[in-house]
Short mmCIF file of N, CA and C in Angstrom, two decimals:
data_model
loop_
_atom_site.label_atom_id
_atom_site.label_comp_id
_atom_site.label_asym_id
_atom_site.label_seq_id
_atom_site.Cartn_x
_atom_site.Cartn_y
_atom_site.Cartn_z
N UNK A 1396 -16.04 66.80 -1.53
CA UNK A 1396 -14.92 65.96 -1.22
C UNK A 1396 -15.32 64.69 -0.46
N UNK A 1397 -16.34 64.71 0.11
CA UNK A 1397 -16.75 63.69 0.89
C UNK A 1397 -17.24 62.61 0.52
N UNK A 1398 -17.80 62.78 -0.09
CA UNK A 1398 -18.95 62.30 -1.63
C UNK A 1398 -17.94 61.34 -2.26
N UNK A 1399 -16.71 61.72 -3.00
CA UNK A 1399 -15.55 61.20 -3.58
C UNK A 1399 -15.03 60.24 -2.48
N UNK A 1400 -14.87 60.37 -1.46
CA UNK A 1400 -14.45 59.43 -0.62
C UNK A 1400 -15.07 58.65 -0.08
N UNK A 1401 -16.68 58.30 -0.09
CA UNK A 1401 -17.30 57.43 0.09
C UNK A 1401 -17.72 56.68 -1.32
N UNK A 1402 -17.47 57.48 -2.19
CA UNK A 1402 -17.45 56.67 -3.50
C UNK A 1402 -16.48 55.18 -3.52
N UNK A 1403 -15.24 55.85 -3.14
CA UNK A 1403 -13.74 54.99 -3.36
C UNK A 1403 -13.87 53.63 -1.81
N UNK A 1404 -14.63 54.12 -0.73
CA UNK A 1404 -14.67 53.04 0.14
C UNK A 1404 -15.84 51.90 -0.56
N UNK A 1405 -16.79 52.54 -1.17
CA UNK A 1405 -18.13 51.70 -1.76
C UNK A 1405 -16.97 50.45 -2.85
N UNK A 1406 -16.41 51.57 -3.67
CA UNK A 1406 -15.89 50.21 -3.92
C UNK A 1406 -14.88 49.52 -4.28
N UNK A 1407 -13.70 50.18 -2.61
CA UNK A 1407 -13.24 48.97 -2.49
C UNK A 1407 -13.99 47.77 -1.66
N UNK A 1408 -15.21 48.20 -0.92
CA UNK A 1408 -15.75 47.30 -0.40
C UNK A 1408 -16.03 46.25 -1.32
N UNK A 1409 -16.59 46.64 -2.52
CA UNK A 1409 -16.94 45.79 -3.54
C UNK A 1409 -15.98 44.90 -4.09
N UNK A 1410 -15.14 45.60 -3.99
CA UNK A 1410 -13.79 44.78 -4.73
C UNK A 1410 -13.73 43.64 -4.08
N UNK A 1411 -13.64 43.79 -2.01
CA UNK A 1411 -12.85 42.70 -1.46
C UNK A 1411 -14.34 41.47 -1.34
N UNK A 1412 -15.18 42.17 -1.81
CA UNK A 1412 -16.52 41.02 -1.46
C UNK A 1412 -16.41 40.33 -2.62
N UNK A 1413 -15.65 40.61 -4.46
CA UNK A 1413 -15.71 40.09 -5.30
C UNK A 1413 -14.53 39.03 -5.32
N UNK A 1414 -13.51 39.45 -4.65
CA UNK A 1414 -12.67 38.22 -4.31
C UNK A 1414 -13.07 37.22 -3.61
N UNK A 1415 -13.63 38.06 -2.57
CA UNK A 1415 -14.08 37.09 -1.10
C UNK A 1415 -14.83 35.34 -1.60
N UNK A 1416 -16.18 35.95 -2.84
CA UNK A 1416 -16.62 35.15 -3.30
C UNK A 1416 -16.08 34.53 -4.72
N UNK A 1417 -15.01 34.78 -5.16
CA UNK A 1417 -14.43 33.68 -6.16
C UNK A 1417 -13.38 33.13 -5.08
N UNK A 1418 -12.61 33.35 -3.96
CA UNK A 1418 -12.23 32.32 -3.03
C UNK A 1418 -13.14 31.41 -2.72
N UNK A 1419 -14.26 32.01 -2.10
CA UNK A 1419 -15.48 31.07 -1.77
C UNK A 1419 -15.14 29.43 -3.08
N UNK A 1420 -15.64 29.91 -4.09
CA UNK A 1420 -16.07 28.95 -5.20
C UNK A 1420 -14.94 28.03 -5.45
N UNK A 1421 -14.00 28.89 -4.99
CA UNK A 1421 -12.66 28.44 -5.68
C UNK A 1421 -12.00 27.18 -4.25
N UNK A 1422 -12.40 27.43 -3.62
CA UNK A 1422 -12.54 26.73 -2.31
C UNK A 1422 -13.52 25.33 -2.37
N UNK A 1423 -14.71 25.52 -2.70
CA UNK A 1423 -15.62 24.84 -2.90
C UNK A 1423 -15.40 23.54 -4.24
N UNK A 1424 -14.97 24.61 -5.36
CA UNK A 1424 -14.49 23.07 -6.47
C UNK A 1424 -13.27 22.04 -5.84
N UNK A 1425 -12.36 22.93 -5.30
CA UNK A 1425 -11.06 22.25 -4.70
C UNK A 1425 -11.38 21.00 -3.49
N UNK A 1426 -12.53 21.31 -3.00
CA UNK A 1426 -13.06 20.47 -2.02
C UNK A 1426 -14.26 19.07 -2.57
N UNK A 1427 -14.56 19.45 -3.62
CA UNK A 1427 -15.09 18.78 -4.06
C UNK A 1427 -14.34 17.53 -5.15
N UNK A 1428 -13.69 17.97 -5.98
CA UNK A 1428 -12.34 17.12 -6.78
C UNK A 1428 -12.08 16.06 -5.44
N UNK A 1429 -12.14 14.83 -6.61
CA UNK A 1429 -11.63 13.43 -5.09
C UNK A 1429 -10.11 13.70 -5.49
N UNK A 1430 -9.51 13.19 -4.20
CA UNK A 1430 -8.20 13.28 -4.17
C UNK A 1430 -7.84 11.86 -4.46
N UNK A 1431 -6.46 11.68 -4.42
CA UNK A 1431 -6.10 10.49 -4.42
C UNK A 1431 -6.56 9.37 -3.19
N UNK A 1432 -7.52 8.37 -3.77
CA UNK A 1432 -7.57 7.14 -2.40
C UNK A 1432 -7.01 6.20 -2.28
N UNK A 1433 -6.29 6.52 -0.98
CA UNK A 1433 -5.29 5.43 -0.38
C UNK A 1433 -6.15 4.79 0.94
N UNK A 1434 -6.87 3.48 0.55
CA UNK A 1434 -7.98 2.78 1.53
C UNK A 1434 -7.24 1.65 1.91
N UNK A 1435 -7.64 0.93 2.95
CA UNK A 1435 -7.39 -0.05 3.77
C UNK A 1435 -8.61 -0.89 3.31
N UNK A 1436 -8.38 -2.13 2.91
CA UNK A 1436 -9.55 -2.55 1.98
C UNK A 1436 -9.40 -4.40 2.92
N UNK A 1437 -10.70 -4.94 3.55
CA UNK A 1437 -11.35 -6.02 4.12
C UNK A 1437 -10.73 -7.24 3.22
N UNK A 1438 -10.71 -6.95 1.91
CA UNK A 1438 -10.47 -7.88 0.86
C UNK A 1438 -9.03 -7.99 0.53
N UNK A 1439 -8.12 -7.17 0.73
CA UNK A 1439 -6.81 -7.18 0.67
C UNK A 1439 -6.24 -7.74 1.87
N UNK A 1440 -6.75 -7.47 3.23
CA UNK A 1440 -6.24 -8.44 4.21
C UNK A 1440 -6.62 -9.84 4.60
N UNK A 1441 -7.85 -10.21 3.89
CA UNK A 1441 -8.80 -11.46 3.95
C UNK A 1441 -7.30 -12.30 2.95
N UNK A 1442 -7.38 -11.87 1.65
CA UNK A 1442 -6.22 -12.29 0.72
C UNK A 1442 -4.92 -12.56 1.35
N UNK A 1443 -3.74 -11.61 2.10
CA UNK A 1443 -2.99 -11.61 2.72
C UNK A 1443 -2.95 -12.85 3.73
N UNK A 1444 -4.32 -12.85 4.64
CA UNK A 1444 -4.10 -13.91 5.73
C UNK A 1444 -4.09 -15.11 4.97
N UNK A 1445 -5.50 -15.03 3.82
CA UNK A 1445 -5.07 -16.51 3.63
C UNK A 1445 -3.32 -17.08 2.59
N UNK A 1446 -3.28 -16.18 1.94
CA UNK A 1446 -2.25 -16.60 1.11
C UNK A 1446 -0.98 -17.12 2.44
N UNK A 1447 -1.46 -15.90 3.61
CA UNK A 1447 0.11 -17.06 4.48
C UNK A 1447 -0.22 -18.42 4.65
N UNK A 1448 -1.32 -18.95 4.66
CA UNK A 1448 -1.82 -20.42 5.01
C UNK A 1448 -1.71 -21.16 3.47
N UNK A 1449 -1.07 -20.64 1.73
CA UNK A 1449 -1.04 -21.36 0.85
C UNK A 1449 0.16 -22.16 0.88
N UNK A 1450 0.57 -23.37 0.66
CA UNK A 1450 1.56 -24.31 0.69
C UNK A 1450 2.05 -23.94 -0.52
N UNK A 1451 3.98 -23.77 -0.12
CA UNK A 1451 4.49 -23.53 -1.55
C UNK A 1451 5.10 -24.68 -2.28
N UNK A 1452 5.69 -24.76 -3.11
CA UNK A 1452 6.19 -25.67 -3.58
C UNK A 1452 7.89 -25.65 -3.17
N UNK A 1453 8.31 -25.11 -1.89
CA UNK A 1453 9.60 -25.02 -1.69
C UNK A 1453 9.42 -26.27 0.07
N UNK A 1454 10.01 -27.17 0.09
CA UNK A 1454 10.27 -28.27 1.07
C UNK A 1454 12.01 -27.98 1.11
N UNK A 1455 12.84 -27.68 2.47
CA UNK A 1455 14.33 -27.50 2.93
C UNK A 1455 15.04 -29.12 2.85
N UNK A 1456 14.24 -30.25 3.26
CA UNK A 1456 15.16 -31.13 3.20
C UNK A 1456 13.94 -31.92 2.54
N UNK A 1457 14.76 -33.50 2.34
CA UNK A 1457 13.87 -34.61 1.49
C UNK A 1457 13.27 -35.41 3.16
N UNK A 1458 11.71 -35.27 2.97
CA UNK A 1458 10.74 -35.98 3.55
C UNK A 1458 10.28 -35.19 4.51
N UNK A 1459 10.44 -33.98 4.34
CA UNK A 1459 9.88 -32.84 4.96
C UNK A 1459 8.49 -32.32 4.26
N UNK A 1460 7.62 -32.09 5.18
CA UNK A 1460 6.46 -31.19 4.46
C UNK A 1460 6.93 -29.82 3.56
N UNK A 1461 5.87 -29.25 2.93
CA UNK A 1461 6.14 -28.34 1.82
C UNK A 1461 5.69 -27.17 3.18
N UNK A 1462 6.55 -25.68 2.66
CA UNK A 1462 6.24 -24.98 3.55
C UNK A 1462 5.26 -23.55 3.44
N UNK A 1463 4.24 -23.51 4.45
CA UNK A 1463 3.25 -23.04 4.23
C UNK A 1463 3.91 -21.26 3.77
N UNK A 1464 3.65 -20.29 3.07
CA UNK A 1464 4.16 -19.05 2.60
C UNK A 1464 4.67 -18.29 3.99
N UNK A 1465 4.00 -18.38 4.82
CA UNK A 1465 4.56 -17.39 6.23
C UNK A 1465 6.22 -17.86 6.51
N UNK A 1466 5.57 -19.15 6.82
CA UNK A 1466 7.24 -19.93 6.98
C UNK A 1466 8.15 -19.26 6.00
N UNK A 1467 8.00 -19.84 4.85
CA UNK A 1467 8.80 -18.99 3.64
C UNK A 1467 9.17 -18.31 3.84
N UNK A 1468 8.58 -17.14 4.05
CA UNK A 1468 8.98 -15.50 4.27
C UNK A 1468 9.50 -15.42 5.75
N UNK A 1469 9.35 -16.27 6.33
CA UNK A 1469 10.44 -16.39 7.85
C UNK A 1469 12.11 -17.14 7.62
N UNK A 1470 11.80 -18.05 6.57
CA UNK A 1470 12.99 -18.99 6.19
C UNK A 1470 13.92 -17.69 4.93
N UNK A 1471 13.29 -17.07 4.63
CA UNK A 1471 13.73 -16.33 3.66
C UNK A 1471 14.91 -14.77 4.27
N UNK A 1472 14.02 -14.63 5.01
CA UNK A 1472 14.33 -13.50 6.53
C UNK A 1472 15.43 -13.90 7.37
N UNK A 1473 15.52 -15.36 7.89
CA UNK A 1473 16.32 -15.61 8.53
C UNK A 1473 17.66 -16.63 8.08
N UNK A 1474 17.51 -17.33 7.18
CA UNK A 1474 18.72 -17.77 6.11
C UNK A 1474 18.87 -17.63 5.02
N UNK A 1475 17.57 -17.14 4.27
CA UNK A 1475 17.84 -17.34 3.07
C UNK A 1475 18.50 -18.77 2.53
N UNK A 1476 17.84 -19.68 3.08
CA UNK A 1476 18.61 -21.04 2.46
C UNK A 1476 17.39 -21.56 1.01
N UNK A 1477 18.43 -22.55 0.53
CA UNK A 1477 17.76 -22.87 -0.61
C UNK A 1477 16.61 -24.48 -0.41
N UNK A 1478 15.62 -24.19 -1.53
CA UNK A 1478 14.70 -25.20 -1.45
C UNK A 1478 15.21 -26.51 -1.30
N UNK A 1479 15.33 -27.54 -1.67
CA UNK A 1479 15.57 -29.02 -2.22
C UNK A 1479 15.82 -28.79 -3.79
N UNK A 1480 14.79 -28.29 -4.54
CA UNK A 1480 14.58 -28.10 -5.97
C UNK A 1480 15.96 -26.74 -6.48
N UNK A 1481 16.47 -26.60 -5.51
CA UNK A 1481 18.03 -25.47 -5.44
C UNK A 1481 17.78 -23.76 -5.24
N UNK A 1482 16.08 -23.87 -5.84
CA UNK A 1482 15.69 -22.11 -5.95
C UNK A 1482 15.30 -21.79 -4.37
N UNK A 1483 16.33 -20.87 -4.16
CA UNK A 1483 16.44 -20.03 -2.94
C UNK A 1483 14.99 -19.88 -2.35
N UNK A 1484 14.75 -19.73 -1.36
CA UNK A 1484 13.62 -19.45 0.08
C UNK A 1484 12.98 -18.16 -0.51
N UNK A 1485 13.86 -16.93 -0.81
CA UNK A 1485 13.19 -16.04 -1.11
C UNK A 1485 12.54 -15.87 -2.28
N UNK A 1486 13.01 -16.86 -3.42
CA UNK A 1486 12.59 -16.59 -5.21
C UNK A 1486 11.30 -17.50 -5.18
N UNK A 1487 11.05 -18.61 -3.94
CA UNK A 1487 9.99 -19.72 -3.99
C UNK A 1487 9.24 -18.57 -3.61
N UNK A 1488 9.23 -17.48 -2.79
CA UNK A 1488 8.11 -16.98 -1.73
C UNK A 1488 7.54 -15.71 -2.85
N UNK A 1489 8.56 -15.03 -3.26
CA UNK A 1489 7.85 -14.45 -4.73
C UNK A 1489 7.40 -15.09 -5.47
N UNK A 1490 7.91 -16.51 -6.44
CA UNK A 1490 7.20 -17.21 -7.24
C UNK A 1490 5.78 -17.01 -6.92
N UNK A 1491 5.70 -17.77 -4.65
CA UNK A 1491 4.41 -18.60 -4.64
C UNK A 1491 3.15 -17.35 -4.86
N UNK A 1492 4.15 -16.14 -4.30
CA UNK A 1492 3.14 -14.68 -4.09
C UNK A 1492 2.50 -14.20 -5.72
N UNK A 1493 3.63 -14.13 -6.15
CA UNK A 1493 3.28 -13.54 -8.02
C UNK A 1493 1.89 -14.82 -8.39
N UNK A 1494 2.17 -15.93 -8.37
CA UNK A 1494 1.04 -16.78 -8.28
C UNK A 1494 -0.46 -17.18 -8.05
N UNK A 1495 -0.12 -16.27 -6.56
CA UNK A 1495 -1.28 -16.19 -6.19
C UNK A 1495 -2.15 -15.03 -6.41
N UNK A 1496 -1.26 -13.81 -6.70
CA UNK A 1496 -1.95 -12.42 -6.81
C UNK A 1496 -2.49 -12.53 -8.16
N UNK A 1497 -1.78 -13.51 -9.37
CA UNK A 1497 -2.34 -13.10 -10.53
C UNK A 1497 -3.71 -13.94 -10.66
N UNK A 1498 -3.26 -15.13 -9.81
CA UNK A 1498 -4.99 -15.91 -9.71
C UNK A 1498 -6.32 -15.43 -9.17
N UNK A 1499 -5.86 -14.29 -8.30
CA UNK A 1499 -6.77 -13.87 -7.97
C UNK A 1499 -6.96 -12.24 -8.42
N UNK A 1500 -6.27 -11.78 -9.08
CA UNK A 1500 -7.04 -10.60 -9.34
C UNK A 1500 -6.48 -10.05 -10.79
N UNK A 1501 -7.30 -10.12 -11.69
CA UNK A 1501 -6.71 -9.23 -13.14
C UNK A 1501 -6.27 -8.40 -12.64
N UNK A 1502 -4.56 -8.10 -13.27
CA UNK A 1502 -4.17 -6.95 -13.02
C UNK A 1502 -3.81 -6.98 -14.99
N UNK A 1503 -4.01 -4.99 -15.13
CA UNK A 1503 -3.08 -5.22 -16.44
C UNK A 1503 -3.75 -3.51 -16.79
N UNK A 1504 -3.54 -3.29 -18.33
CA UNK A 1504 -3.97 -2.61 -18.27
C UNK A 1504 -5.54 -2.14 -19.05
N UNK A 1505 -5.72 -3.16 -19.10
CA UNK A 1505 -6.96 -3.31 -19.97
C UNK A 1505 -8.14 -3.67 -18.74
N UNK A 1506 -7.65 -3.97 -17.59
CA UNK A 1506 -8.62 -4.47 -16.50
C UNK A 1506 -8.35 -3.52 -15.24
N UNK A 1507 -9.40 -3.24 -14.32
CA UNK A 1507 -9.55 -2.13 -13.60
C UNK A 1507 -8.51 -1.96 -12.45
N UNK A 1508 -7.62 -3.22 -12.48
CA UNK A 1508 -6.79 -3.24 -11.39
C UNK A 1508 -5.05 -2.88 -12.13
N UNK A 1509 -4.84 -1.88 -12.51
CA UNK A 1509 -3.76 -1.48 -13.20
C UNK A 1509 -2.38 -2.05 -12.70
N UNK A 1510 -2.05 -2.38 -11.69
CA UNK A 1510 -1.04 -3.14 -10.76
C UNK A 1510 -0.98 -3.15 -9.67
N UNK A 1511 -0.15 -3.86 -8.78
CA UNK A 1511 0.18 -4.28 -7.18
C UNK A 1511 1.70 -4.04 -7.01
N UNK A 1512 1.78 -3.96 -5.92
CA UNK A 1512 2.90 -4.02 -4.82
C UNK A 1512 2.58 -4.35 -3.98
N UNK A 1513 3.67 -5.45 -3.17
CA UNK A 1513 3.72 -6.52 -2.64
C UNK A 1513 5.22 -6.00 -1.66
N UNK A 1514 5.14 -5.89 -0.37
CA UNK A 1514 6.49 -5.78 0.29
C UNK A 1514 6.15 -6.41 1.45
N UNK A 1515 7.35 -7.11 1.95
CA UNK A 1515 7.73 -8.07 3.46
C UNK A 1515 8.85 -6.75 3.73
N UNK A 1516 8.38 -6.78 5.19
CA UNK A 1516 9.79 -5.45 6.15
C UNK A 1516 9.63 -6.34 7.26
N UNK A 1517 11.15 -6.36 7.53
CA UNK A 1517 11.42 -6.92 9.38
C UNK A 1517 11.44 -5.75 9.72
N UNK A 1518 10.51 -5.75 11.13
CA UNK A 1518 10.64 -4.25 11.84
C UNK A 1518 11.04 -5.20 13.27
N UNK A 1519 11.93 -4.48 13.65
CA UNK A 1519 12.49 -4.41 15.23
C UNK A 1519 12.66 -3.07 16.13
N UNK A 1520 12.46 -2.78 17.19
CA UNK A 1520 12.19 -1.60 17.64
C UNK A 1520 13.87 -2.31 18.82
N UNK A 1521 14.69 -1.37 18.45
CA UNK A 1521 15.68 -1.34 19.68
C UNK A 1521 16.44 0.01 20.37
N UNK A 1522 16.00 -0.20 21.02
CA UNK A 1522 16.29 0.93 21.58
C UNK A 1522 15.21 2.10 21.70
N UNK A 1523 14.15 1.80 21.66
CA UNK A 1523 13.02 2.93 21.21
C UNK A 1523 13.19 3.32 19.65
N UNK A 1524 14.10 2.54 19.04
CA UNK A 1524 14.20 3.04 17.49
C UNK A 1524 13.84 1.90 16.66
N UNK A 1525 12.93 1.87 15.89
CA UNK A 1525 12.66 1.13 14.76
C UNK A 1525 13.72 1.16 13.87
N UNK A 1526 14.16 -0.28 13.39
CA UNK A 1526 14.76 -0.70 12.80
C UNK A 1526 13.88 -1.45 11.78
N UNK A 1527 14.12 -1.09 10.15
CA UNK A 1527 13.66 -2.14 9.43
C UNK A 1527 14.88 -2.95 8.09
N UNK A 1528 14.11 -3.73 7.91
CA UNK A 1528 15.04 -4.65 6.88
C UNK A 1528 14.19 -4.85 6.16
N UNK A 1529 14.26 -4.73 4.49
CA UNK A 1529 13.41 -5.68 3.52
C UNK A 1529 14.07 -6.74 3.37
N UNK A 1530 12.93 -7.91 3.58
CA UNK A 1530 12.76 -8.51 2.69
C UNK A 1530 12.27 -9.56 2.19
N UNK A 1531 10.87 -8.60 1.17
CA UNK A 1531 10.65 -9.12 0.00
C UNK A 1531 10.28 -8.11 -1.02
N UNK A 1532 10.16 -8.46 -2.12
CA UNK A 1532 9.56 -6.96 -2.51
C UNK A 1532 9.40 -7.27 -4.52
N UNK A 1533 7.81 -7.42 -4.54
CA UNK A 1533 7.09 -7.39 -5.47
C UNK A 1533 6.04 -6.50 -6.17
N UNK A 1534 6.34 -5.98 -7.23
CA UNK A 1534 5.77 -5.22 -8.33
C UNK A 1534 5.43 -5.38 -9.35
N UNK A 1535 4.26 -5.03 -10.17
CA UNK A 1535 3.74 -5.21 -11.52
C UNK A 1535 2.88 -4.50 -11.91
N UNK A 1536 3.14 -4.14 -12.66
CA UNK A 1536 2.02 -3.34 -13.53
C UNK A 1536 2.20 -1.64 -13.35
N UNK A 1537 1.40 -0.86 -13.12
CA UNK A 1537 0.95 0.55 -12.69
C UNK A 1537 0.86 0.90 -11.62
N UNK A 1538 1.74 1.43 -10.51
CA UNK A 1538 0.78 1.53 -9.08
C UNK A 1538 0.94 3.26 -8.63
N UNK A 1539 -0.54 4.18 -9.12
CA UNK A 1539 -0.53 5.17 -8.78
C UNK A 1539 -0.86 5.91 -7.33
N UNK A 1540 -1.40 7.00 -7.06
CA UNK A 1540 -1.60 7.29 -5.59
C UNK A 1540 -2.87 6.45 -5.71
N UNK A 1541 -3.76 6.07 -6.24
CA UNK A 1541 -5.47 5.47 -5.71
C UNK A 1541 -5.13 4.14 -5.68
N UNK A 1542 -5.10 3.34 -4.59
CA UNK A 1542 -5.00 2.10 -4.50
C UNK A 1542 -5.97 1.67 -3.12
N UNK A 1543 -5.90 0.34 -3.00
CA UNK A 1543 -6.59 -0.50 -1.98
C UNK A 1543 -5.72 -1.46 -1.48
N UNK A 1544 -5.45 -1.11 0.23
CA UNK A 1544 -4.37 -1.79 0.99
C UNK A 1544 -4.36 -2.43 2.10
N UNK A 1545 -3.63 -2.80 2.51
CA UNK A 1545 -3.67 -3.43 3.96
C UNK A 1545 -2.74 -4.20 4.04
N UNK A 1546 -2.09 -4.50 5.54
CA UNK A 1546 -0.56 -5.14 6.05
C UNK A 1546 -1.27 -6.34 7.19
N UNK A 1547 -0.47 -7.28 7.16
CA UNK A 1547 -0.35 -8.70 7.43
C UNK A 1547 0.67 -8.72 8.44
N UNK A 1548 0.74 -9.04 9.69
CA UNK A 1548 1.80 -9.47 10.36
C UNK A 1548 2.40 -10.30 10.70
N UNK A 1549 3.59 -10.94 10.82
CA UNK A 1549 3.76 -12.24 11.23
C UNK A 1549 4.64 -11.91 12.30
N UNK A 1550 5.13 -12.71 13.20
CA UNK A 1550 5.80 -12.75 14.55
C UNK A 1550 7.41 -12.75 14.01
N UNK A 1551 8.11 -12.30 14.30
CA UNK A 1551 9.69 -12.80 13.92
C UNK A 1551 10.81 -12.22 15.42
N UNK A 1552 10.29 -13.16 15.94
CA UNK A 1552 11.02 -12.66 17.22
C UNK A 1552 12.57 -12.23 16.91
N UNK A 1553 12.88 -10.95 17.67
CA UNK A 1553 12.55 -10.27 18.79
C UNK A 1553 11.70 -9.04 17.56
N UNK A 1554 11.39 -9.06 16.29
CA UNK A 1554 10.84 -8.46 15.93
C UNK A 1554 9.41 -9.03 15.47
N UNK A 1555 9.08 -7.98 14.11
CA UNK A 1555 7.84 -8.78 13.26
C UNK A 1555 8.20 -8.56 11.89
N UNK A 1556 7.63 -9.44 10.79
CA UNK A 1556 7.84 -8.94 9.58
C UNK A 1556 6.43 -8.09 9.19
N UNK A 1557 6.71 -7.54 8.51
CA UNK A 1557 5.40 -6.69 7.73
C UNK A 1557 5.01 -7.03 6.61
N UNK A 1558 4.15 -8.01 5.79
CA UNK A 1558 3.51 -7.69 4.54
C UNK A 1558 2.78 -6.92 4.26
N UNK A 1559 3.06 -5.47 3.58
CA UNK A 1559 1.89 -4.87 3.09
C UNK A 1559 1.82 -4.94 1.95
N UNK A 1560 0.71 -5.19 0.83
CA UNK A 1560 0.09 -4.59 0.02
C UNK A 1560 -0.86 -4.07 -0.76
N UNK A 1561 -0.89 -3.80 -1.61
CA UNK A 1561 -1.42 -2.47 -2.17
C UNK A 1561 -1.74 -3.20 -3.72
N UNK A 1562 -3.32 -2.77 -4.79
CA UNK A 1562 -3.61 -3.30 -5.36
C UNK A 1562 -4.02 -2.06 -6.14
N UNK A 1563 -3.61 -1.40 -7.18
CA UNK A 1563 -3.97 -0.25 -7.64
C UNK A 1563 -4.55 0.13 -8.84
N UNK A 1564 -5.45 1.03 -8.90
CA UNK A 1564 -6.71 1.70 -10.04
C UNK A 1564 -5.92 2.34 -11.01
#
């Protein structure tokens, strides 16, 4: 009788060591598979800063300078008033953005950058509570979990606006 019962411990021992090690493996491929990358990328905020310093083609009154994109997206935020040329503060600041993103980076689907998103948020903190507002908000193409990102700030007293975006594989 004894014999029989050290038989049946031998192997369930065996049993739980044969799981033990397909968890092991099964652990090991799962860790190895890349996940989705969502990076903060040098080149997406280099882009961002400078595009706030590109001059758009939207000027508010006649004999006024043309206004640099930050402005835009501040004039857009805070009146929404229209250019001289009649197209609204906010449609110049997408125009000038769609513009600039396609000059600088193939997006499509034949080229490695499948699409972008492009968003402006007013964030205000009142009360210890964040408050946000969009607005701007640009899209094209494909944008899955693997992308390359980074956010831009500008001042918008008593808050800030947020540009982030995102350029995706």
């Amino acid at each position: 009788m004894s014999k029989k019962g050290q038989e049946e411990i031998v192997g369930f021992v065996l049993i739980v060591v044969l799981v033990v090690i397909v968890l092991i493996i099964f652990l090991g491929i799962q860790l190895r598979n890349p996940k989705p990358q969502q990076r903060e990328s040098e080149l997406i905020y280099q882009f961002l800063e400078s595009s706030m310093e590109q001059t758009s083609n939207c000027t508010l009154s006649s004999g006024a300078s043309y206004l640099a994109l930050d402005d835009l997206i501040r004039e857009c935020h805070e009146t929404g008033s229209s250019c001289i040329s009649g197209e609204s503060s906010c449609d110049s600041a997408e125009d000038t953005f769609k513009e600039l993103v396609n000059g600088s980076f193939a997006v499509g689907q034949n080229y490695p950058h499948k699409g972008y998103d492009i968003s402006a948020l007013y964030v205000v903190n009142v009360s210890g509570q964040s408050q946000t507002e969009s607005v701007l908000n640009i899209t094209a193409g494909n944008c899955s979990d693997t992308y390359l990102g980074n956010s831009y700030w500008i001042p918008e007293f008593p808050g800030s606006i947020i540009v982030r975006a995102k350029l995706c594989f």
